[in-house]
mmCIF file of C-alpha atoms in Angstrom:
data_model
loop_
_atom_site.group_PDB
_atom_site.id
_atom_site.type_symbol
_atom_site.label_atom_id
_atom_site.label_comp_id
_atom_site.label_asym_id
_atom_site.label_seq_id
_atom_site.Cartn_x
_atom_site.Cartn_y
_atom_site.Cartn_z
ATOM 1 C CA MET O 1 0.000 0.000 0.000
ATOM 2 C CA THR O 2 1.360 3.401 -0.950
ATOM 3 C CA THR O 3 1.213 6.476 1.200
ATOM 4 C CA PRO O 4 -0.434 9.466 -0.506
ATOM 5 C CA TYR O 5 1.528 12.679 -0.682
ATOM 6 C CA PRO O 6 0.340 15.465 1.599
ATOM 7 C CA ALA O 7 -1.813 18.051 -0.084
ATOM 8 C CA GLN O 8 -0.128 21.354 -0.689
ATOM 9 C CA ASP O 9 -1.594 24.702 0.247
ATOM 10 C CA PRO O 10 -2.485 26.587 -2.960
ATOM 11 C CA ASN O 11 -1.542 29.895 -1.275
ATOM 12 C CA GLN O 12 2.044 28.686 -0.729
ATOM 13 C CA PRO O 13 4.538 29.253 -3.567
ATOM 14 C CA GLN O 14 5.427 26.062 -5.384
ATOM 15 C CA ASP O 15 8.902 24.709 -4.618
ATOM 16 C CA PRO O 16 10.107 22.518 -7.493
ATOM 17 C CA TYR O 17 12.505 20.665 -5.201
ATOM 18 C CA SER O 18 9.890 19.667 -2.668
ATOM 19 C CA ALA O 19 7.709 17.961 -5.249
ATOM 20 C CA PRO O 20 8.363 14.229 -5.537
ATOM 21 C CA GLN O 21 10.576 13.319 -8.455
ATOM 22 C CA PRO O 22 11.085 9.916 -9.992
ATOM 23 C CA TYR O 23 14.332 8.133 -9.210
ATOM 24 C CA GLY O 24 17.318 9.806 -10.990
ATOM 25 C CA GLY O 25 15.720 13.229 -11.299
ATOM 26 C CA ALA O 26 13.454 14.704 -13.909
ATOM 27 C CA GLN O 27 14.013 13.236 -17.344
ATOM 28 C CA GLN O 28 13.533 15.529 -20.291
ATOM 29 C CA PRO O 29 12.265 14.165 -23.559
ATOM 30 C CA TYR O 30 14.924 13.401 -26.157
ATOM 31 C CA GLY O 31 16.090 16.572 -27.917
ATOM 32 C CA ALA O 32 14.468 18.961 -25.420
ATOM 33 C CA GLN O 33 16.722 21.758 -24.287
ATOM 34 C CA GLN O 34 16.705 23.745 -21.114
ATOM 35 C CA PRO O 35 16.715 27.542 -21.211
ATOM 36 C CA TYR O 36 20.121 29.204 -21.132
ATOM 37 C CA GLY O 37 21.613 29.236 -17.638
ATOM 38 C CA ALA O 38 19.129 26.738 -16.207
ATOM 39 C CA GLN O 39 20.616 23.984 -14.115
ATOM 40 C CA GLN O 40 19.436 20.417 -14.076
ATOM 41 C CA PRO O 41 18.353 18.973 -10.732
ATOM 42 C CA TYR O 42 20.849 16.907 -8.817
ATOM 43 C CA GLY O 43 21.070 13.402 -10.249
ATOM 44 C CA ALA O 44 19.536 14.280 -13.614
ATOM 45 C CA GLN O 45 21.195 12.733 -16.625
ATOM 46 C CA GLN O 46 22.869 14.952 -19.184
ATOM 47 C CA PRO O 47 21.984 14.422 -22.856
ATOM 48 C CA ASN O 48 25.383 13.198 -24.115
ATOM 49 C CA GLY O 49 26.580 11.243 -21.101
ATOM 50 C CA GLY O 50 28.107 14.286 -19.394
ATOM 51 C CA GLN O 51 30.592 15.021 -22.157
ATOM 52 C CA GLN O 52 31.075 18.547 -23.376
ATOM 53 C CA PRO O 53 29.822 19.364 -26.860
ATOM 54 C CA TYR O 54 32.301 19.532 -29.723
ATOM 55 C CA GLY O 55 34.300 22.774 -29.640
ATOM 56 C CA ALA O 56 33.406 23.655 -26.031
ATOM 57 C CA GLN O 57 36.289 24.900 -23.919
ATOM 58 C CA GLN O 58 37.348 22.631 -21.117
ATOM 59 C CA PRO O 59 38.870 23.817 -17.870
ATOM 60 C CA ASN O 60 42.705 23.698 -17.592
ATOM 61 C CA GLY O 61 43.149 23.488 -21.373
ATOM 62 C CA GLY O 62 41.675 19.993 -21.692
ATOM 63 C CA GLN O 63 44.449 18.339 -19.702
ATOM 64 C CA GLN O 64 43.477 15.773 -17.146
ATOM 65 C CA TYR O 65 44.477 16.467 -13.598
ATOM 66 C CA GLY O 66 47.549 14.515 -12.618
ATOM 67 C CA ALA O 67 48.683 13.971 -16.219
ATOM 68 C CA PRO O 68 52.489 13.960 -16.445
ATOM 69 C CA VAL O 69 54.065 17.003 -18.066
ATOM 70 C CA ALA O 70 57.323 16.487 -19.982
ATOM 71 C CA THR O 71 59.601 18.751 -17.961
ATOM 72 C CA LYS O 72 62.614 16.446 -17.727
ATOM 73 C CA ARG O 73 65.541 17.391 -19.936
ATOM 74 C CA PRO O 74 66.362 14.658 -22.487
ATOM 75 C CA GLY O 75 69.645 12.864 -21.828
ATOM 76 C CA ILE O 76 70.703 13.337 -25.430
ATOM 77 C CA LEU O 77 70.637 17.134 -25.010
ATOM 78 C CA THR O 78 72.605 16.812 -21.775
ATOM 79 C CA ALA O 79 75.190 14.760 -23.683
ATOM 80 C CA ALA O 80 75.445 17.484 -26.352
ATOM 81 C CA ALA O 81 76.016 20.140 -23.684
ATOM 82 C CA VAL O 82 78.651 18.041 -21.877
ATOM 83 C CA LEU O 83 80.483 17.430 -25.154
ATOM 84 C CA GLY O 84 80.326 21.187 -25.754
ATOM 85 C CA PHE O 85 81.938 21.795 -22.347
ATOM 86 C CA ILE O 86 84.704 19.285 -23.103
ATOM 87 C CA VAL O 87 85.443 20.711 -26.552
ATOM 88 C CA GLY O 88 85.316 24.237 -25.134
ATOM 89 C CA GLY O 89 87.747 23.358 -22.348
ATOM 90 C CA PHE O 90 90.275 21.809 -24.706
ATOM 91 C CA GLY O 91 89.774 24.739 -27.084
ATOM 92 C CA ILE O 92 90.722 27.217 -24.382
ATOM 93 C CA ILE O 93 93.941 25.279 -23.763
ATOM 94 C CA ALA O 94 94.656 25.201 -27.523
ATOM 95 C CA GLY O 95 93.884 28.904 -27.924
ATOM 96 C CA ILE O 96 96.216 29.888 -25.099
ATOM 97 C CA SER O 97 98.971 27.669 -26.513
ATOM 98 C CA TYR O 98 98.551 29.265 -29.977
ATOM 99 C CA LEU O 99 98.898 32.712 -28.437
ATOM 100 C CA GLY O 100 101.936 31.524 -26.442
ATOM 101 C CA LEU O 101 103.617 30.154 -29.547
ATOM 102 C CA SER O 102 102.984 33.383 -31.414
ATOM 103 C CA GLY O 103 104.903 35.203 -28.671
ATOM 104 C CA LEU O 104 107.914 32.993 -29.364
ATOM 105 C CA GLY O 105 108.167 34.225 -32.920
ATOM 106 C CA TYR O 106 106.589 31.326 -34.857
ATOM 107 C CA ASN O 107 104.392 32.593 -37.706
ATOM 108 C CA THR O 108 103.036 35.240 -35.373
ATOM 109 C CA THR O 109 100.038 36.505 -37.343
ATOM 110 C CA LEU O 110 98.559 33.092 -38.179
ATOM 111 C CA LEU O 111 98.999 31.730 -34.643
ATOM 112 C CA THR O 112 97.516 34.866 -33.099
ATOM 113 C CA VAL O 113 94.470 34.649 -35.364
ATOM 114 C CA LEU O 114 94.097 30.926 -34.652
ATOM 115 C CA GLY O 115 94.428 31.529 -30.910
ATOM 116 C CA ILE O 116 91.768 34.246 -30.873
ATOM 117 C CA VAL O 117 89.384 32.234 -33.078
ATOM 118 C CA GLN O 118 89.892 29.171 -30.878
ATOM 119 C CA LEU O 119 89.151 31.140 -27.690
ATOM 120 C CA VAL O 120 86.008 32.708 -29.164
ATOM 121 C CA LEU O 121 84.799 29.334 -30.435
ATOM 122 C CA SER O 122 85.498 27.741 -27.046
ATOM 123 C CA ALA O 123 83.523 30.455 -25.271
ATOM 124 C CA LEU O 124 80.651 29.841 -27.709
ATOM 125 C CA TYR O 125 80.741 26.102 -26.952
ATOM 126 C CA ILE O 126 80.665 26.663 -23.203
ATOM 127 C CA TRP O 127 77.974 29.327 -23.293
ATOM 128 C CA GLY O 128 75.968 27.174 -25.736
ATOM 129 C CA GLY O 129 76.148 24.243 -23.327
ATOM 130 C CA ILE O 130 74.959 26.384 -20.414
ATOM 131 C CA VAL O 131 71.920 27.809 -22.214
ATOM 132 C CA ALA O 132 71.082 24.420 -23.745
ATOM 133 C CA LEU O 133 70.959 22.820 -20.292
ATOM 134 C CA GLY O 134 68.549 25.539 -19.198
ATOM 135 C CA GLY O 135 66.338 25.040 -22.259
ATOM 136 C CA LYS O 136 66.861 28.622 -23.423
ATOM 137 C CA ASN O 137 68.746 27.971 -26.649
ATOM 138 C CA SER O 138 70.226 24.992 -28.490
ATOM 139 C CA GLN O 139 71.214 26.984 -31.573
ATOM 140 C CA LEU O 140 74.538 28.152 -30.099
ATOM 141 C CA LEU O 141 75.830 24.583 -29.771
ATOM 142 C CA VAL O 142 74.890 23.861 -33.387
ATOM 143 C CA ILE O 143 76.527 27.084 -34.625
ATOM 144 C CA ALA O 144 79.713 26.449 -32.621
ATOM 145 C CA SER O 145 79.899 22.890 -33.956
ATOM 146 C CA GLY O 146 79.345 24.029 -37.532
ATOM 147 C CA LEU O 147 82.134 26.608 -37.239
ATOM 148 C CA SER O 148 84.390 23.979 -35.695
ATOM 149 C CA ILE O 149 83.782 21.624 -38.632
ATOM 150 C CA ILE O 150 84.614 24.409 -41.106
ATOM 151 C CA LEU O 151 87.833 25.242 -39.242
ATOM 152 C CA SER O 152 88.848 21.569 -39.147
ATOM 153 C CA VAL O 153 88.368 21.190 -42.892
ATOM 154 C CA LEU O 154 90.301 24.425 -43.554
ATOM 155 C CA SER O 155 93.167 23.262 -41.376
ATOM 156 C CA TRP O 156 93.310 19.980 -43.316
ATOM 157 C CA LEU O 157 93.519 21.942 -46.554
ATOM 158 C CA ILE O 158 96.302 24.181 -45.214
ATOM 159 C CA TYR O 159 98.218 21.480 -43.348
ATOM 160 C CA THR O 160 98.430 17.755 -43.946
ATOM 161 C CA PHE O 161 95.530 15.525 -42.920
ATOM 162 C CA GLN O 162 96.169 13.142 -40.028
ATOM 163 C CA PRO O 163 93.789 10.352 -38.953
ATOM 164 C CA ARG O 164 93.709 11.623 -35.349
ATOM 165 C CA SER O 165 92.277 14.882 -36.691
ATOM 166 C CA LEU O 166 89.014 13.022 -37.338
ATOM 167 C CA VAL O 167 88.148 13.527 -33.657
ATOM 168 C CA SER O 168 87.849 17.261 -34.305
ATOM 169 C CA LEU O 169 85.239 16.401 -36.934
ATOM 170 C CA ILE O 170 83.339 13.553 -35.254
ATOM 171 C CA ILE O 171 82.586 15.284 -31.936
ATOM 172 C CA PRO O 172 81.031 18.414 -33.508
ATOM 173 C CA ILE O 173 78.917 16.177 -35.763
ATOM 174 C CA LEU O 174 77.698 14.286 -32.686
ATOM 175 C CA ILE O 175 76.853 17.556 -30.907
ATOM 176 C CA ILE O 176 74.833 18.735 -33.912
ATOM 177 C CA ALA O 177 73.006 15.387 -34.154
ATOM 178 C CA PHE O 178 72.211 15.391 -30.419
ATOM 179 C CA ALA O 179 71.064 19.026 -30.337
ATOM 180 C CA LEU O 180 68.858 18.608 -33.428
ATOM 181 C CA ASN O 181 67.284 15.389 -32.147
ATOM 182 C CA ALA O 182 63.464 15.532 -32.023
ATOM 183 C CA GLN O 183 63.391 15.068 -28.229
ATOM 184 C CA SER O 184 65.959 17.813 -27.676
ATOM 185 C CA ARG O 185 64.174 20.286 -29.932
ATOM 186 C CA GLY O 186 60.781 19.439 -28.430
ATOM 187 C CA TRP O 187 62.032 20.007 -24.894
ATOM 188 C CA VAL O 188 63.717 23.313 -25.758
ATOM 189 C CA ARG O 189 60.521 24.504 -27.492
ATOM 190 C CA SER O 190 58.451 23.473 -24.451
ATOM 191 C CA LYS O 191 60.693 25.747 -22.382
ATOM 192 C CA GLY O 192 60.204 28.617 -24.846
ATOM 193 C CA GLY O 193 63.797 28.407 -26.049
ATOM 194 C CA ALA O 194 65.254 28.848 -29.520
ATOM 195 C CA THR O 195 66.137 25.864 -31.681
ATOM 196 C CA PHE O 196 66.515 24.992 -35.347
#
């Protein structure tokens, strides 16, 4: 036996929430739309399963809460920067030795120019490694490596080629390949840095 609902006083304003509702809230007929700004009662089903319509903006840019964000620097970019530090360190030693030899009277102009170029290139390598590690710029490492390759080839044309000189070509090529890797470029771009 069911209990009848108590009669409501006609002089009282109607409260839509006090009226009995079927289980799950009021169901609207298929295709019916509520007026703009109206809220469905608690427990009512939304027309498309609760999903937002196509093109609607989602909070927090559509990312799910707790989704991992790629903020870790790729190891391949770290390797490029470390190689840049190593080449830059040896370049400083070479540049100082060129300038020292020019003071002893050996082909003074050429050794002075080589010493200055080597020191500038070494500074570019080191600075490029620092800004690449911070995600600000990976272009400096690529530029320094490209200049180093050009200088190596020019020195082979001026002097005789020696097999051990290949190291001065291989390492800059590795730095360029590491810095232009898709992961490296993607990470630098995610940090707002400059890359090729």
